XYZ file of C-alpha atoms in Angstrom:
358
model
C 33.734 19.288 -59.800
C 37.424 20.096 -59.150
C 40.023 17.298 -58.150
C 40.272 18.951 -54.676
C 36.488 18.858 -54.076
C 36.373 15.328 -55.300
C 39.060 14.195 -52.765
C 37.253 15.939 -49.958
C 34.021 14.165 -50.810
C 35.762 10.857 -51.014
C 37.381 11.361 -47.565
C 34.079 12.490 -46.024
C 32.256 9.485 -47.420
C 34.963 7.168 -45.996
C 34.686 8.754 -42.527
C 30.979 8.432 -42.496
C 31.143 4.823 -43.676
C 33.669 4.054 -40.917
C 31.435 5.625 -38.257
C 28.496 3.608 -39.443
C 30.662 0.498 -39.443
C 31.613 1.206 -35.757
C 28.010 1.645 -34.765
C 26.969 -1.534 -36.564
C 29.503 -3.606 -34.620
C 28.744 -2.862 -30.870
C 30.708 -5.901 -29.834
C 33.782 -4.008 -30.495
C 33.077 -1.866 -27.485
C 33.099 -4.999 -25.211
C 36.510 -6.356 -25.815
C 37.815 -8.961 -23.349
C 41.386 -10.030 -23.158
C 40.637 -12.733 -20.512
C 41.727 -16.249 -21.593
C 41.977 -19.440 -19.624
C 43.756 -22.709 -20.535
C 42.835 -25.784 -18.452
C 45.896 -27.923 -17.391
C 45.618 -31.368 -15.848
C 48.214 -34.147 -15.661
C 45.504 -36.838 -15.400
C 44.537 -38.980 -12.521
C 46.726 -40.147 -9.456
C 45.677 -43.412 -7.985
C 44.564 -43.652 -4.366
C 44.022 -43.515 -1.466
C 44.929 -47.182 -1.171
C 44.488 -47.491 2.694
C 41.724 -46.674 5.101
C 41.816 -43.159 6.661
C 44.564 -42.035 4.329
C 45.064 -39.284 1.735
C 46.437 -38.628 -1.703
C 47.727 -35.230 -3.077
C 48.392 -34.333 -6.616
C 48.789 -31.052 -8.577
C 48.305 -29.343 -11.887
C 50.626 -26.439 -13.067
C 50.454 -23.472 -15.286
C 53.554 -23.319 -17.474
C 52.228 -19.921 -18.638
C 49.646 -17.745 -16.989
C 48.521 -17.727 -13.248
C 45.864 -19.820 -11.511
C 42.546 -18.005 -11.268
C 41.186 -21.139 -9.712
C 41.181 -24.996 -9.951
C 39.300 -28.133 -9.500
C 39.265 -31.717 -8.527
C 37.561 -34.928 -9.969
C 37.567 -38.275 -8.169
C 36.964 -41.722 -9.476
C 35.144 -43.886 -6.977
C 34.603 -47.229 -8.832
C 31.646 -49.515 -8.099
C 30.552 -51.656 -5.175
C 30.422 -50.849 -1.555
C 33.773 -49.094 -1.610
C 32.498 -46.178 -3.613
C 31.409 -44.452 -0.393
C 34.954 -44.091 0.906
C 36.538 -41.574 -1.373
C 35.947 -37.784 -0.700
C 37.396 -34.333 -1.293
C 39.818 -33.082 1.256
C 41.068 -30.010 -0.544
C 41.136 -28.098 -3.906
C 43.576 -25.281 -3.182
C 46.274 -22.997 -4.624
C 49.976 -23.770 -3.872
C 53.268 -22.022 -4.348
C 54.995 -25.188 -5.721
C 52.372 -27.982 -6.028
C 53.313 -29.410 -2.603
C 53.286 -26.721 0.044
C 49.840 -25.846 1.547
C 48.927 -22.470 2.806
C 48.053 -23.234 6.444
C 49.961 -20.662 8.474
C 48.877 -17.077 9.410
C 45.692 -15.834 7.765
C 45.969 -12.950 5.248
C 47.686 -12.559 1.861
C 49.765 -15.804 1.679
C 50.945 -15.859 -1.890
C 51.303 -13.809 -5.155
C 51.356 -14.821 -8.751
C 50.573 -18.632 -7.794
C 50.817 -21.052 -10.640
C 50.017 -24.389 -8.949
C 46.795 -26.084 -7.868
C 46.604 -29.039 -5.376
C 43.754 -31.601 -5.444
C 43.630 -33.699 -2.349
C 41.487 -36.825 -1.876
C 40.925 -38.823 1.337
C 39.364 -42.174 2.177
C 37.091 -43.076 5.076
C 36.505 -46.588 6.312
C 36.155 -48.082 2.888
C 38.592 -48.216 -0.038
C 38.381 -49.261 -3.724
C 41.080 -50.084 -6.166
C 39.515 -47.611 -8.605
C 39.944 -44.616 -6.358
C 41.788 -41.740 -8.004
C 42.092 -37.963 -7.882
C 42.545 -35.559 -10.854
C 43.562 -31.940 -10.392
C 42.748 -29.060 -12.739
C 44.530 -25.708 -12.943
C 42.685 -22.762 -14.523
C 45.585 -20.886 -16.176
C 44.666 -17.155 -16.649
C 46.060 -14.654 -19.134
C 44.801 -11.080 -19.346
C 46.230 -7.960 -20.673
C 45.001 -6.153 -17.551
C 45.074 -8.706 -14.741
C 48.697 -9.756 -14.977
C 49.270 -10.355 -11.184
C 47.265 -12.197 -8.653
C 47.234 -12.760 -4.885
C 45.891 -15.434 -2.635
C 44.024 -14.572 0.583
C 43.694 -17.348 3.129
C 41.405 -17.466 6.285
C 40.829 -20.450 8.650
C 38.690 -21.573 11.515
C 38.976 -24.205 14.119
C 35.790 -25.986 13.152
C 33.698 -28.022 12.810
C 34.640 -29.567 16.242
C 31.294 -31.201 16.813
C 29.892 -34.055 14.575
C 27.456 -33.091 11.787
C 27.803 -29.345 12.278
C 29.002 -26.779 9.642
C 32.514 -25.400 9.870
C 32.358 -22.368 7.567
C 35.016 -19.782 6.895
C 35.396 -16.887 4.437
C 38.332 -15.250 2.861
C 37.900 -11.732 1.501
C 39.825 -9.945 -1.285
C 41.671 -6.669 -0.518
C 39.875 -3.423 -1.303
C 40.141 -2.393 -5.006
C 40.834 -5.947 -6.198
C 38.464 -8.452 -7.878
C 37.757 -12.043 -6.918
C 38.740 -14.503 -9.642
C 38.229 -17.858 -7.854
C 38.881 -19.785 -4.686
C 39.504 -23.002 -3.000
C 39.101 -25.087 0.198
C 41.026 -27.522 2.501
C 40.251 -29.429 5.664
C 42.914 -30.687 8.055
C 43.901 -33.176 9.567
C 43.641 -35.454 6.504
C 43.776 -38.880 8.278
C 40.643 -38.890 10.454
C 38.652 -40.503 7.677
C 35.376 -38.717 8.371
C 36.453 -35.063 7.716
C 35.746 -33.596 4.332
C 35.004 -30.473 2.254
C 31.334 -30.101 1.450
C 31.317 -26.505 0.136
C 33.554 -24.064 -1.724
C 31.805 -21.101 -3.384
C 31.958 -17.383 -4.157
C 30.230 -14.946 -1.910
C 30.276 -11.368 -0.524
C 31.591 -9.921 2.786
C 28.313 -7.953 3.359
C 25.213 -8.235 5.465
C 23.062 -9.246 2.528
C 25.141 -12.488 2.349
C 25.576 -12.759 6.088
C 29.235 -12.053 5.566
C 29.980 -15.232 3.641
C 27.459 -17.612 5.068
C 25.151 -17.155 2.031
C 26.575 -17.871 -1.366
C 26.455 -15.606 -4.418
C 23.377 -16.215 -6.536
C 22.962 -16.768 -10.230
C 23.464 -13.449 -12.200
C 25.141 -11.515 -9.313
C 28.317 -9.698 -10.234
C 31.693 -9.020 -8.696
C 31.673 -11.179 -5.442
C 34.525 -10.196 -3.242
C 35.014 -13.344 -1.199
C 35.195 -17.091 -1.061
C 33.732 -19.476 1.541
C 34.770 -23.047 2.460
C 32.691 -25.525 4.379
C 34.082 -28.497 6.454
C 31.932 -31.490 7.656
C 32.760 -34.354 9.997
C 31.025 -37.565 10.993
C 32.492 -37.318 14.451
C 33.770 -34.651 16.918
C 37.367 -33.617 16.832
C 38.818 -30.591 18.623
C 41.668 -30.332 16.125
C 39.599 -29.790 13.018
C 40.568 -26.795 10.849
C 38.829 -25.575 7.717
C 40.610 -23.161 5.290
C 39.223 -20.826 2.649
C 41.293 -19.398 -0.188
C 40.284 -16.351 -2.319
C 42.234 -15.776 -5.600
C 42.219 -12.020 -6.198
C 43.726 -9.708 -8.713
C 47.057 -8.150 -7.764
C 47.531 -4.886 -5.980
C 47.670 -1.701 -7.973
C 45.622 -2.905 -10.955
C 42.710 -0.699 -11.915
C 39.860 -3.191 -11.997
C 37.004 -0.636 -12.279
C 36.118 -1.915 -15.647
C 36.205 -5.636 -14.777
C 33.077 -7.663 -14.478
C 32.939 -11.179 -12.882
C 29.476 -12.710 -13.298
C 28.328 -15.660 -11.242
C 26.313 -18.502 -12.759
C 24.680 -21.016 -10.273
C 22.763 -24.206 -10.796
C 21.132 -26.277 -8.130
C 19.960 -29.921 -8.455
C 17.947 -32.042 -6.017
C 19.741 -34.952 -4.373
C 21.568 -37.200 -3.883
C 19.391 -38.770 -1.204
C 19.632 -42.636 -1.985
C 22.456 -44.411 -0.264
C 25.649 -44.857 -2.259
C 24.575 -42.688 -5.196
C 25.669 -39.408 -6.677
C 24.316 -36.223 -8.208
C 25.798 -33.819 -10.656
C 25.012 -30.060 -11.216
C 26.419 -27.935 -13.948
C 26.639 -24.101 -14.307
C 27.504 -22.532 -17.648
C 28.726 -19.047 -18.578
C 26.416 -17.293 -21.021
C 27.490 -15.661 -24.317
C 27.726 -12.197 -22.862
C 28.997 -13.237 -19.318
C 32.787 -13.297 -20.107
C 35.038 -16.305 -20.032
C 35.061 -19.083 -17.429
C 37.901 -18.504 -14.843
C 36.896 -20.782 -12.021
C 34.034 -22.471 -10.098
C 32.763 -23.886 -6.962
C 30.622 -26.710 -5.576
C 28.562 -27.802 -2.523
C 26.283 -30.481 -1.125
C 23.930 -28.986 1.422
C 20.429 -28.829 2.782
C 19.594 -26.603 -0.243
C 19.237 -22.976 -1.301
C 22.617 -21.785 -0.054
C 22.144 -18.593 -2.239
C 19.066 -17.513 -0.291
C 19.781 -18.582 3.275
C 22.678 -19.318 5.483
C 24.608 -22.526 4.489
C 23.079 -25.671 6.045
C 24.683 -29.123 6.281
C 23.391 -32.008 4.243
C 21.002 -34.658 5.564
C 23.487 -37.285 6.595
C 26.970 -37.131 8.286
C 28.488 -39.222 5.443
C 27.386 -36.933 2.499
C 30.289 -35.450 0.674
C 31.725 -34.041 -2.587
C 33.644 -36.056 -5.176
C 34.220 -33.345 -7.765
C 34.266 -29.635 -8.663
C 35.847 -29.207 -12.118
C 35.768 -27.445 -15.479
C 33.532 -29.269 -17.873
C 31.389 -29.318 -21.079
C 27.684 -28.339 -20.735
C 26.820 -31.989 -20.110
C 29.120 -32.217 -17.136
C 31.957 -34.095 -18.728
C 35.506 -33.036 -17.446
C 37.528 -31.194 -20.187
C 40.867 -32.353 -21.437
C 44.336 -30.984 -20.833
C 44.965 -27.886 -22.845
C 41.337 -26.899 -23.355
C 40.819 -23.209 -24.000
C 36.999 -23.096 -24.584
C 35.691 -24.442 -21.222
C 32.450 -22.517 -20.405
C 30.950 -24.805 -17.695
C 31.654 -25.962 -14.148
C 30.372 -29.146 -12.659
C 29.777 -30.341 -8.991
C 29.602 -33.922 -8.144
C 28.096 -34.914 -4.845
C 27.654 -38.264 -3.090
C 25.598 -39.632 -0.214
C 28.037 -42.142 1.303
C 26.577 -45.411 2.698
C 23.500 -43.971 4.329
C 20.291 -42.727 2.865
C 19.832 -39.001 3.272
C 17.071 -36.365 3.072
C 16.563 -32.976 1.406
C 20.087 -32.911 -0.120
C 20.948 -30.492 -2.901
C 23.941 -30.230 -5.202
C 25.095 -26.755 -6.339
C 27.604 -25.636 -8.932
C 29.076 -22.137 -9.426
C 30.795 -20.800 -12.583
C 32.672 -17.474 -12.426
C 32.800 -15.700 -15.766
C 35.168 -12.783 -16.299
C 35.368 -9.863 -18.633
C 38.298 -7.409 -18.097
C 36.942 -4.855 -20.571
C 40.333 -4.667 -22.437
C-alpha cells in the first residue's frame, strides 16, 4: 500500500471513529448553559411587635435573579402562630417595591426581598431569611419583571388572586408575590406559583401541573382574616429579556402536594425536585390551599388563620441550602395552620427547571 493510500485510510478511520463517538454520547446534543447560584445573607430578626413587619433582601453580585425565596423561623409555644409571609418579590435595589402601574416594571433585576409580618402574637425567635436565585446563561443574559395587581381580597376568608403574564416570545423563569398593607396583622400571602394565561388553566386561577412545560405566567394569592377595602395583592413574573430567541428553551414544572396541616399550631412541608433531564433549578413556588390547585381553580384553606412560612431552595429532604450553593435541585414550601384547627388543607411546592439548549 502506498504512503498516500495509508494516510487516506487513517484519516477515514479517524472520521468514522469520531462519528461513532458522537453517536455514543447523545448528551452532547442537549447542552445547557443555565447555572444558578443561591445567595442569602442569613436571617433578620423580627417582627418584634404585634401587627408589624420586617423586610430583608438577598443580592446577586453576578448574574440576575430568576426568582427568590423566603424562610421564616417561628420558634415554639403559642407565639408560633403569629409569623407569616407578606412578600417574596424582586426589587431594583433591595428596598424599593414594585407597586405602581402594572406592566413591565424592571429589567435585569439583581435583588430579592423577603418580607415577614406578625399577627396578634409575637415570639422572640421570629426571623425572616431571603434567598436570591442568581442566574447565568449564555443565551438568557437579560431579564424583565412583569407586575400585575388586584384590589383583593376585600372580604374576610376569600381568595384574592392575580396573574402576571410574560410578553410574547419570552420565557417565564420564576415569580413572586406581595400583599399590602403590611400592618393589618391578618393579611398574608398563601399562594405564589407558575401558571398559564390560557383557558385550560382558567387564565391563571389553576396552577401549572407536574411535568408541564414552558408556563408563561405567575399567580399570587392573598388571604385575610378580616375585611379590608384597601387590600392589594401583587404578582410578579420574571421573564427573559426582549429580543432573545428562546425557541430552544425548555422550562419544566415539578409539583408536589402534601396533605395538611390541619391540627392547630402545626406545620407541613412539601418539596418538589428537578429530575436529571429536566434542566437546572431556577426558581419555585408554594401554596396552602383547599387542595388540587393544578386541577381546579385555586381555593382558600380551611381556616382564616392558615398561612405560609416558607418557599425556598432546598435539598431533597426540605432543608434550606447555604449561601453560595450552586447545586440546589429542590424547592420546599412550608405551610402553617395558625391557632385554629383546620380541615382539608394541602401544601404545594413547585420547582422550575430550565434548559436553554446552548
